[in-house]
Short mmCIF file of C-alpha atoms in Angstrom, two decimals:
data_model
loop_
_atom_site.label_atom_id
_atom_site.label_comp_id
_atom_site.label_asym_id
_atom_site.label_seq_id
_atom_site.Cartn_x
_atom_site.Cartn_y
_atom_site.Cartn_z
CA UNK A 1 35.96 -17.08 -6.96
CA UNK A 2 38.02 -14.00 -6.22
CA UNK A 3 41.61 -14.34 -5.19
CA UNK A 4 44.17 -12.15 -3.53
CA UNK A 5 47.87 -12.64 -3.41
CA UNK A 6 48.89 -13.96 0.01
CA UNK A 7 52.26 -13.44 1.73
CA UNK A 8 52.93 -17.16 1.70
CA UNK A 9 53.69 -17.36 5.43
CA UNK A 10 51.77 -19.65 7.78
CA UNK A 11 51.12 -19.48 11.49
CA UNK A 12 52.11 -22.63 13.36
CA UNK A 13 51.70 -23.42 17.02
CA UNK A 14 54.94 -24.38 18.80
CA UNK A 15 55.10 -26.97 21.59
CA UNK A 16 55.15 -24.27 24.28
CA UNK A 17 52.73 -21.84 22.53
CA UNK A 18 49.16 -21.87 23.83
CA UNK A 19 46.23 -22.05 21.48
CA UNK A 20 44.45 -18.79 20.65
CA UNK A 21 41.24 -18.28 22.54
CA UNK A 22 37.97 -17.26 20.90
CA UNK A 23 35.81 -18.57 18.06
CA UNK A 24 37.38 -19.64 14.86
CA UNK A 25 36.40 -17.31 12.00
CA UNK A 26 37.60 -16.06 8.64
CA UNK A 27 40.89 -14.26 8.51
CA UNK A 28 41.27 -10.83 6.90
CA UNK A 29 41.98 -12.18 3.43
CA UNK A 30 38.83 -14.34 3.45
CA UNK A 31 36.73 -11.34 4.48
CA UNK A 32 38.32 -9.24 1.75
CA UNK A 33 37.57 -11.93 -0.84
CA UNK A 34 33.92 -12.06 0.26
CA UNK A 35 33.61 -8.29 0.03
CA UNK A 36 35.16 -8.19 -3.42
CA UNK A 37 32.93 -10.98 -4.70
CA UNK A 38 29.83 -9.21 -3.37
CA UNK A 39 30.51 -6.03 -5.31
CA UNK A 40 28.29 -5.10 -8.26
CA UNK A 41 31.24 -3.53 -10.07
CA UNK A 42 34.18 -5.36 -11.55
CA UNK A 43 37.38 -4.71 -9.62
CA UNK A 44 41.01 -5.48 -10.12
CA UNK A 45 44.13 -4.18 -8.40
CA UNK A 46 47.82 -3.86 -9.31
CA UNK A 47 50.88 -3.57 -7.11
CA UNK A 48 53.48 -0.89 -7.72
CA UNK A 49 55.11 -3.04 -10.38
CA UNK A 50 51.90 -3.47 -12.37
CA UNK A 51 51.20 -7.10 -11.32
CA UNK A 52 47.53 -8.03 -10.88
CA UNK A 53 46.83 -8.73 -7.20
CA UNK A 54 43.00 -8.85 -7.02
CA UNK A 55 40.29 -9.95 -9.45
CA UNK A 56 36.64 -10.33 -8.40
CA UNK A 57 33.71 -12.30 -9.79
CA UNK A 58 32.14 -9.37 -11.64
CA UNK A 59 35.42 -8.93 -13.55
CA UNK A 60 35.31 -12.62 -14.37
CA UNK A 61 31.70 -12.28 -15.57
CA UNK A 62 32.49 -9.39 -17.88
CA UNK A 63 35.77 -10.65 -19.39
CA UNK A 64 35.56 -14.40 -18.81
CA UNK A 65 39.02 -14.62 -17.19
CA UNK A 66 38.97 -16.35 -13.81
CA UNK A 67 40.81 -15.05 -10.77
CA UNK A 68 43.27 -17.92 -11.02
CA UNK A 69 44.07 -16.91 -14.62
CA UNK A 70 44.31 -13.19 -13.89
CA UNK A 71 46.10 -12.83 -10.54
CA UNK A 72 49.88 -12.76 -10.91
CA UNK A 73 49.93 -11.52 -14.53
CA UNK A 74 51.92 -8.41 -15.32
CA UNK A 75 49.50 -5.86 -16.70
CA UNK A 76 46.84 -6.55 -19.32
CA UNK A 77 49.13 -7.00 -22.29
CA UNK A 78 48.44 -10.02 -24.46
CA UNK A 79 45.40 -11.32 -22.62
CA UNK A 80 42.99 -8.53 -21.53
CA UNK A 81 44.25 -5.83 -23.90
CA UNK A 82 45.62 -5.95 -27.42
CA UNK A 83 49.39 -5.70 -27.62
CA UNK A 84 49.11 -2.49 -29.63
CA UNK A 85 47.05 -0.83 -26.92
CA UNK A 86 48.72 -2.34 -23.85
CA UNK A 87 51.32 0.36 -23.28
CA UNK A 88 48.82 3.21 -23.44
CA UNK A 89 46.26 1.43 -21.25
CA UNK A 90 48.74 0.43 -18.56
CA UNK A 91 50.33 3.86 -18.57
CA UNK A 92 47.00 5.58 -17.98
CA UNK A 93 46.02 3.10 -15.26
CA UNK A 94 49.30 3.26 -13.39
CA UNK A 95 49.41 7.06 -13.63
CA UNK A 96 46.76 7.07 -10.91
CA UNK A 97 49.56 6.28 -8.41
CA UNK A 98 50.92 9.78 -8.89
CA UNK A 99 47.62 11.63 -9.23
CA UNK A 100 45.26 12.80 -6.47
CA UNK A 101 41.70 11.50 -6.42
CA UNK A 102 40.15 9.21 -9.00
CA UNK A 103 40.72 9.04 -12.72
CA UNK A 104 38.07 7.98 -15.23
CA UNK A 105 38.99 6.34 -18.53
CA UNK A 106 37.33 4.28 -21.24
CA UNK A 107 39.17 1.28 -22.71
CA UNK A 108 38.42 -1.61 -25.00
CA UNK A 109 39.31 -4.84 -23.12
CA UNK A 110 39.50 -8.37 -24.52
CA UNK A 111 37.33 -11.21 -23.31
CA UNK A 112 38.62 -14.72 -22.94
CA UNK A 113 36.80 -15.84 -26.08
CA UNK A 114 38.42 -13.08 -28.16
CA UNK A 115 35.65 -10.50 -28.09
CA UNK A 116 36.05 -6.85 -27.21
CA UNK A 117 34.18 -4.98 -24.47
CA UNK A 118 34.20 -1.22 -24.05
CA UNK A 119 34.49 -0.45 -20.34
CA UNK A 120 34.58 2.67 -18.23
CA UNK A 121 37.15 2.57 -15.43
CA UNK A 122 37.71 4.47 -12.24
CA UNK A 123 41.21 4.10 -10.85
CA UNK A 124 42.96 5.49 -7.79
CA UNK A 125 46.17 4.96 -5.87
CA UNK A 126 46.43 2.52 -2.96
CA UNK A 127 48.59 3.89 -0.16
CA UNK A 128 50.90 1.80 1.97
CA UNK A 129 51.49 2.15 5.74
CA UNK A 130 54.09 4.83 5.05
CA UNK A 131 51.61 6.84 2.99
CA UNK A 132 53.42 6.21 -0.26
CA UNK A 133 51.66 4.72 -3.31
CA UNK A 134 51.77 0.92 -3.13
CA UNK A 135 49.60 0.14 -6.12
CA UNK A 136 46.40 0.97 -7.98
CA UNK A 137 42.87 -0.31 -7.76
CA UNK A 138 40.62 -0.18 -10.81
CA UNK A 139 36.84 -0.55 -10.79
CA UNK A 140 35.23 -0.97 -14.19
CA UNK A 141 31.90 -1.75 -15.81
CA UNK A 142 30.58 -2.07 -19.33
CA UNK A 143 30.00 1.34 -20.86
CA UNK A 144 26.39 0.65 -21.82
CA UNK A 145 25.66 -0.45 -18.25
CA UNK A 146 27.25 2.69 -16.88
CA UNK A 147 25.39 4.83 -19.37
CA UNK A 148 22.10 3.15 -18.40
CA UNK A 149 22.84 3.90 -14.77
CA UNK A 150 23.72 7.50 -15.52
CA UNK A 151 20.56 7.88 -17.57
CA UNK A 152 18.49 6.49 -14.71
CA UNK A 153 20.09 8.89 -12.27
CA UNK A 154 19.71 11.82 -14.66
CA UNK A 155 16.07 10.91 -15.26
CA UNK A 156 15.37 10.75 -11.54
CA UNK A 157 16.99 14.12 -10.95
CA UNK A 158 15.11 15.69 -13.85
CA UNK A 159 11.78 14.29 -12.66
CA UNK A 160 12.27 15.70 -9.20
CA UNK A 161 13.51 19.09 -10.34
CA UNK A 162 12.31 20.11 -13.80
CA UNK A 163 9.31 17.90 -14.64
CA UNK A 164 6.15 19.69 -15.80
CA UNK A 165 3.96 17.16 -13.98
CA UNK A 166 3.76 16.10 -10.37
CA UNK A 167 5.96 13.24 -9.17
CA UNK A 168 5.60 11.77 -5.69
CA UNK A 169 7.29 8.69 -4.25
CA UNK A 170 4.92 7.14 -1.75
CA UNK A 171 6.30 4.61 0.75
CA UNK A 172 4.63 1.34 1.70
CA UNK A 173 2.74 3.16 4.48
CA UNK A 174 1.16 5.45 1.85
CA UNK A 175 3.08 8.52 3.02
CA UNK A 176 5.05 10.78 0.66
CA UNK A 177 8.79 10.09 0.78
CA UNK A 178 9.91 12.39 -2.05
CA UNK A 179 7.93 15.21 -3.69
CA UNK A 180 9.02 17.20 -6.71
CA UNK A 181 8.51 20.94 -7.08
CA UNK A 182 5.50 20.66 -9.40
CA UNK A 183 3.67 18.29 -7.04
CA UNK A 184 4.40 20.55 -4.06
CA UNK A 185 2.82 23.50 -5.89
CA UNK A 186 -0.21 21.41 -6.84
CA UNK A 187 -0.66 20.32 -3.22
CA UNK A 188 -0.16 23.86 -1.99
CA UNK A 189 2.59 22.87 0.44
CA UNK A 190 6.37 22.91 0.68
CA UNK A 191 8.40 19.96 -0.61
CA UNK A 192 9.77 19.05 2.80
CA UNK A 193 6.53 19.82 4.65
CA UNK A 194 4.71 17.05 2.76
CA UNK A 195 7.18 14.29 3.63
CA UNK A 196 5.96 11.58 5.98
CA UNK A 197 2.49 13.07 6.40
CA UNK A 198 -0.72 11.08 5.76
CA UNK A 199 -2.38 11.92 2.46
CA UNK A 200 -5.51 12.92 4.37
CA UNK A 201 -3.60 15.94 5.72
CA UNK A 202 -2.65 17.03 2.20
CA UNK A 203 -6.00 16.61 0.45
CA UNK A 204 -9.48 17.63 1.61
CA UNK A 205 -11.35 15.20 -0.67
CA UNK A 206 -10.43 12.29 -2.93
CA UNK A 207 -8.09 10.69 -0.38
CA UNK A 208 -9.99 7.39 -0.23
CA UNK A 209 -9.88 6.89 -4.00
CA UNK A 210 -6.19 7.80 -4.18
CA UNK A 211 -5.20 5.51 -1.29
CA UNK A 212 -7.22 2.68 -2.85
CA UNK A 213 -5.29 3.10 -6.11
CA UNK A 214 -1.94 3.14 -4.30
CA UNK A 215 -2.84 0.02 -2.30
CA UNK A 216 -3.85 -1.78 -5.50
CA UNK A 217 -0.52 -0.91 -7.15
CA UNK A 218 1.43 -2.19 -4.15
CA UNK A 219 -0.46 -5.48 -4.28
CA UNK A 220 -1.04 -6.02 -8.00
CA UNK A 221 1.34 -3.75 -9.88
CA UNK A 222 0.83 -0.79 -12.18
CA UNK A 223 -2.57 -0.35 -13.88
CA UNK A 224 -2.61 -0.60 -17.69
CA UNK A 225 -3.80 2.99 -18.23
CA UNK A 226 -3.80 6.33 -16.40
CA UNK A 227 -6.63 7.03 -13.95
CA UNK A 228 -8.47 10.32 -13.53
CA UNK A 229 -9.05 11.21 -9.88
CA UNK A 230 -11.00 14.23 -8.61
CA UNK A 231 -9.55 15.76 -5.46
CA UNK A 232 -10.02 18.89 -3.39
CA UNK A 233 -6.88 20.81 -2.45
CA UNK A 234 -6.70 23.23 0.47
CA UNK A 235 -5.51 26.69 -0.59
CA UNK A 236 -5.42 30.14 0.96
CA UNK A 237 -8.61 30.93 -1.01
CA UNK A 238 -10.35 27.82 0.30
CA UNK A 239 -10.78 24.34 -1.14
CA UNK A 240 -10.32 23.95 -4.88
CA UNK A 241 -11.62 20.94 -6.79
CA UNK A 242 -9.09 19.55 -9.26
CA UNK A 243 -8.95 16.62 -11.65
CA UNK A 244 -5.60 14.83 -11.81
CA UNK A 245 -4.69 12.29 -14.47
CA UNK A 246 -2.56 9.82 -12.53
CA UNK A 247 -0.09 7.13 -13.49
CA UNK A 248 1.35 4.64 -10.99
CA UNK A 249 4.38 2.34 -10.96
CA UNK A 250 5.36 -0.08 -8.23
CA UNK A 251 8.90 0.38 -6.91
CA UNK A 252 10.94 -2.67 -5.87
CA UNK A 253 14.43 -2.84 -4.43
CA UNK A 254 17.06 -3.91 -7.00
CA UNK A 255 19.26 -5.22 -4.17
CA UNK A 256 16.84 -7.80 -2.75
CA UNK A 257 16.73 -11.38 -4.00
CA UNK A 258 12.92 -11.33 -3.82
CA UNK A 259 11.04 -8.27 -5.12
CA UNK A 260 10.36 -6.22 -2.01
CA UNK A 261 8.02 -3.26 -2.66
CA UNK A 262 9.58 0.03 -1.61
CA UNK A 263 6.46 2.00 -2.41
CA UNK A 264 4.75 3.55 -5.42
CA UNK A 265 5.85 6.14 -7.92
CA UNK A 266 2.85 8.43 -8.44
CA UNK A 267 2.89 10.78 -11.43
CA UNK A 268 0.02 13.16 -12.07
CA UNK A 269 -0.97 16.03 -14.31
CA UNK A 270 -3.71 18.59 -13.71
CA UNK A 271 -6.37 18.20 -16.42
CA UNK A 272 -9.11 20.15 -14.65
CA UNK A 273 -9.61 22.72 -17.40
CA UNK A 274 -9.82 20.05 -20.09
CA UNK A 275 -12.25 17.91 -18.09
CA UNK A 276 -14.41 20.89 -17.26
CA UNK A 277 -14.45 21.82 -20.94
CA UNK A 278 -15.51 18.28 -21.85
CA UNK A 279 -18.22 18.30 -19.19
CA UNK A 280 -19.52 21.67 -20.29
CA UNK A 281 -19.61 20.58 -23.93
CA UNK A 282 -21.40 17.36 -22.99
CA UNK A 283 -23.88 19.28 -20.85
CA UNK A 284 -24.49 21.77 -23.64
CA UNK A 285 -25.17 18.96 -26.11
CA UNK A 286 -27.59 17.32 -23.67
CA UNK A 287 -29.48 20.55 -23.00
CA UNK A 288 -29.69 21.42 -26.69
CA UNK A 289 -31.05 17.94 -27.36
CA UNK A 290 -33.61 18.36 -24.57
CA UNK A 291 -34.80 21.67 -26.03
CA UNK A 292 -35.15 20.04 -29.43
CA UNK A 293 -37.08 17.07 -28.07
CA UNK A 294 -39.31 19.33 -25.99
CA UNK A 295 -40.14 21.50 -29.02
CA UNK A 296 -41.16 18.46 -31.05
CA UNK A 297 -43.26 17.03 -28.21
CA UNK A 298 -44.91 20.39 -27.47
CA UNK A 299 -45.83 20.83 -31.14
CA UNK A 300 -48.09 17.77 -30.85
CA UNK A 301 -50.06 19.19 -27.86
CA UNK A 302 -53.52 20.59 -28.60
CA UNK A 303 -53.63 22.51 -25.31
CA UNK A 304 -50.98 25.27 -25.09
CA UNK A 305 -50.87 24.90 -21.29
CA UNK A 306 -49.98 21.24 -21.73
CA UNK A 307 -47.23 22.31 -24.13
CA UNK A 308 -45.87 24.60 -21.40
CA UNK A 309 -45.66 21.70 -18.94
CA UNK A 310 -43.94 19.58 -21.60
CA UNK A 311 -41.19 22.18 -21.89
CA UNK A 312 -40.92 22.27 -18.10
CA UNK A 313 -40.62 18.48 -17.76
CA UNK A 314 -37.93 18.17 -20.42
CA UNK A 315 -35.95 21.02 -18.85
CA UNK A 316 -36.10 19.45 -15.41
CA UNK A 317 -34.10 16.34 -16.37
CA UNK A 318 -30.62 16.62 -14.89
CA UNK A 319 -31.14 20.32 -14.19
CA UNK A 320 -33.29 20.71 -11.07
CA UNK A 321 -35.38 18.78 -8.56
CA UNK A 322 -38.55 20.91 -8.65
CA UNK A 323 -40.07 23.49 -11.00
CA UNK A 324 -42.98 25.96 -10.79
CA UNK A 325 -44.77 28.15 -13.33
CA UNK A 326 -46.50 31.27 -12.02
CA UNK A 327 -48.40 33.75 -14.22
CA UNK A 328 -49.15 37.35 -13.45
CA UNK A 329 -52.66 37.74 -11.98
CA UNK A 330 -54.98 39.83 -14.14
CA UNK A 331 -53.06 39.39 -17.37
CA UNK A 332 -49.68 40.23 -18.81
CA UNK A 333 -47.76 43.27 -17.58
CA UNK A 334 -46.59 45.83 -20.09
CA UNK A 335 -43.22 47.36 -19.30
CA UNK A 336 -43.57 50.55 -17.27
CA UNK A 337 -47.29 50.03 -16.61
CA UNK A 338 -47.03 48.36 -13.19
CA UNK A 339 -48.75 50.49 -10.52
CA UNK A 340 -49.99 48.07 -7.81
CA UNK A 341 -47.88 45.26 -6.30
CA UNK A 342 -47.66 42.32 -8.67
CA UNK A 343 -49.44 39.10 -7.69
CA UNK A 344 -48.68 35.68 -9.13
CA UNK A 345 -50.98 32.69 -9.66
CA UNK A 346 -49.63 29.15 -9.76
CA UNK A 347 -50.16 27.56 -13.21
CA UNK A 348 -48.15 24.33 -13.00
CA UNK A 349 -45.83 22.54 -10.58
CA UNK A 350 -43.93 19.30 -10.36
CA UNK A 351 -45.35 16.72 -7.90
CA UNK A 352 -44.14 17.20 -4.34
CA UNK A 353 -43.96 13.45 -3.69
CA UNK A 354 -42.94 10.81 -6.20
CA UNK A 355 -41.41 11.94 -9.53
CA UNK A 356 -43.82 12.48 -12.37
CA UNK A 357 -44.99 14.93 -15.03
CA UNK A 358 -45.88 18.47 -14.03
CA UNK A 359 -49.44 19.11 -12.95
CA UNK A 360 -51.66 22.02 -13.99
CA UNK A 361 -52.93 23.92 -10.95
CA UNK A 362 -54.41 27.29 -10.03
CA UNK A 363 -57.77 26.94 -11.73
CA UNK A 364 -59.31 28.91 -8.87
CA UNK A 365 -57.02 31.85 -9.68
CA UNK A 366 -55.92 32.45 -6.11
CA UNK A 367 -52.59 34.32 -5.82
CA UNK A 368 -49.61 32.58 -4.24
CA UNK A 369 -48.70 34.03 -0.84
CA UNK A 370 -45.32 35.42 -1.83
CA UNK A 371 -43.91 37.91 0.67
CA UNK A 372 -42.22 41.21 -0.21
CA UNK A 373 -38.81 40.74 -1.76
CA UNK A 374 -39.56 37.19 -2.91
CA UNK A 375 -37.21 36.12 -5.75
CA UNK A 376 -40.16 35.48 -8.10
CA UNK A 377 -41.51 39.00 -7.52
CA UNK A 378 -38.03 40.46 -8.02
CA UNK A 379 -37.81 38.55 -11.28
CA UNK A 380 -41.02 40.20 -12.55
CA UNK A 381 -39.96 43.66 -11.42
CA UNK A 382 -36.52 43.39 -13.04
CA UNK A 383 -37.72 41.44 -16.09
CA UNK A 384 -34.59 39.33 -15.64
CA UNK A 385 -33.33 36.17 -13.95
CA UNK A 386 -32.82 36.00 -10.17
CA UNK A 387 -30.77 33.42 -8.26
CA UNK A 388 -31.14 32.65 -4.55
CA UNK A 389 -29.52 30.20 -2.13
CA UNK A 390 -29.96 29.48 1.57
CA UNK A 391 -26.20 29.23 2.16
CA UNK A 392 -24.39 27.19 4.81
CA UNK A 393 -27.01 26.84 7.56
CA UNK A 394 -28.48 24.04 9.65
CA UNK A 395 -30.99 21.70 8.04
CA UNK A 396 -33.90 23.06 10.07
CA UNK A 397 -33.08 26.64 9.08
CA UNK A 398 -32.85 25.60 5.43
CA UNK A 399 -36.30 24.00 5.69
CA UNK A 400 -37.79 27.16 7.24
CA UNK A 401 -36.19 29.25 4.49
CA UNK A 402 -37.84 27.16 1.75
CA UNK A 403 -41.27 26.91 3.41
CA UNK A 404 -41.38 30.68 4.03
CA UNK A 405 -41.00 31.19 0.28
CA UNK A 406 -43.76 28.71 -0.59
CA UNK A 407 -41.31 26.20 -2.02
CA UNK A 408 -40.85 22.48 -1.26
CA UNK A 409 -39.12 22.04 2.10
CA UNK A 410 -36.02 20.37 0.62
CA UNK A 411 -35.18 23.30 -1.70
CA UNK A 412 -31.92 25.14 -0.95
CA UNK A 413 -31.11 26.74 -4.35
CA UNK A 414 -33.52 28.66 -6.59
CA UNK A 415 -33.41 30.18 -10.06
CA UNK A 416 -36.27 32.35 -11.32
CA UNK A 417 -36.52 33.20 -15.04
CA UNK A 418 -39.03 35.72 -16.37
CA UNK A 419 -41.65 34.65 -18.93
CA UNK A 420 -41.69 37.26 -21.72
CA UNK A 421 -43.66 37.30 -24.95
CA UNK A 422 -44.52 40.12 -27.37
CA UNK A 423 -42.84 42.69 -25.14
CA UNK A 424 -44.88 41.78 -22.08
CA UNK A 425 -44.17 39.93 -18.82
CA UNK A 426 -46.44 36.92 -18.45
CA UNK A 427 -45.02 35.39 -15.29
CA UNK A 428 -42.10 33.46 -13.81
CA UNK A 429 -40.71 29.94 -14.06
CA UNK A 430 -38.81 28.82 -10.93
CA UNK A 431 -36.32 25.94 -10.81
CA UNK A 432 -35.34 24.52 -7.41
CA UNK A 433 -32.49 22.27 -6.32
CA UNK A 434 -32.01 20.24 -3.14
CA UNK A 435 -28.93 19.97 -0.95
CA UNK A 436 -27.47 17.20 -3.10
CA UNK A 437 -26.85 19.62 -5.98
CA UNK A 438 -24.66 22.67 -6.43
CA UNK A 439 -26.11 26.16 -6.62
CA UNK A 440 -27.17 27.61 -9.97
CA UNK A 441 -24.46 29.23 -12.09
CA UNK A 442 -24.61 31.77 -14.89
CA UNK A 443 -24.65 29.02 -17.52
CA UNK A 444 -27.70 27.52 -15.76
CA UNK A 445 -29.46 30.89 -15.95
CA UNK A 446 -28.88 31.04 -19.70
CA UNK A 447 -30.45 27.61 -20.13
CA UNK A 448 -33.39 28.54 -17.88
CA UNK A 449 -33.96 31.65 -20.00
CA UNK A 450 -34.08 29.52 -23.16
CA UNK A 451 -36.71 27.31 -21.54
CA UNK A 452 -38.62 30.36 -20.26
CA UNK A 453 -38.92 31.73 -23.82
CA UNK A 454 -40.65 28.54 -24.97
CA UNK A 455 -42.92 28.37 -21.93
CA UNK A 456 -43.87 32.04 -22.39
CA UNK A 457 -44.86 31.45 -26.00
CA UNK A 458 -47.09 28.57 -24.91
CA UNK A 459 -48.73 30.69 -22.15
CA UNK A 460 -49.23 33.57 -24.53
CA UNK A 461 -50.89 31.23 -27.00
CA UNK A 462 -53.09 29.81 -24.25
CA UNK A 463 -54.22 33.34 -23.33
CA UNK A 464 -54.91 34.20 -26.96
CA UNK A 465 -56.88 31.01 -27.58
CA UNK A 466 -58.82 31.54 -24.36
CA UNK A 467 -59.52 35.12 -25.23
CA UNK A 468 -57.39 36.52 -22.42
CA UNK A 469 -53.78 37.52 -22.00
#
């Protein structure tokens, strides 16, 4: 228990003195003792003559000397400091009476059991009613504890200023409380602008997954491994899809007796380029494997037209929802020899209803009713791939767009690849995607061209075997 030196006087009620009104409570010295005992730092105080006047519980915990043993001693000599060091230590402590502000020193103090503890002290003068120095107070803590605290503070400041990954402190209401510079740039918003706003206002997509992770951390604690979350961030160029590798830690107040969650520390790093590279490599391996499997399956087909549909079916997996093969009516077209408008005849198509293998069609040889400027006709004229998309329109308009082009009504993206063999154009293969897929990219066109080469060889062989082509 802490102690303070009292004046020794007592207040007594005389026979003619009335009792004091009001509730009975602690006097000033009791309140001071409670405050000293509640401090996290060790504290002692000296009067102008160097006599210890105050000693709190944290000082007792560190050195083992109780308040009763410490208060009233003159200086630290012989009990809290070695005799050889006492003069220097006391001189540096008491010099605070004549110096402005606080002074910081490191000393080796003695514990009651004879051990030594290296402490860091902060001392300052205590002024009397007349403004003159009346003593010195000294707050001290073990050096390693102070260093740990300084490291924690330095780490926090570095994370919120210089870190190369995003750091966000999210409060218990799932709103950002502190945002570092890197996170602000990733979110496309100022550091102060993000504070206190719902995450849904900061992210266009991925909010539900992120909030679910934060809620789990508040309830259960940090996950054992980082999580990869795809989000869409609003930028001046529009929404950008990003992949963030996120780590989470639950924050609890160190001052509460029971762990009270203050929020979640959310750290993230943008790994979009790496993830996209992994996805592209995985997709490339899958497509290469599909081409290999299709070539082996097609080699076992007696009918070249069946081999063409085998290539189409293998290419369709994970690539498109529908596919069509159209050949040029009247035989292959030699470059530069096209005089009349080109007409195309349907050779094979995927089923319009339930999934299944492609079906051979067009035995009657009737041309498909493609209008002028149709992507398939453009593909033949250019002898190169053509991409088309309906764009952002209403569902009914998208359906009319597809039907007008003689495609399944749910098609919204198209990719036409020319069928070339022996320097001639044999026809077109068309891949179609529904609204649940993204539009075709350049890498998709390259894959479609690889498939088209194999289908063209099969059609050319079918024409040669049949005596046409």
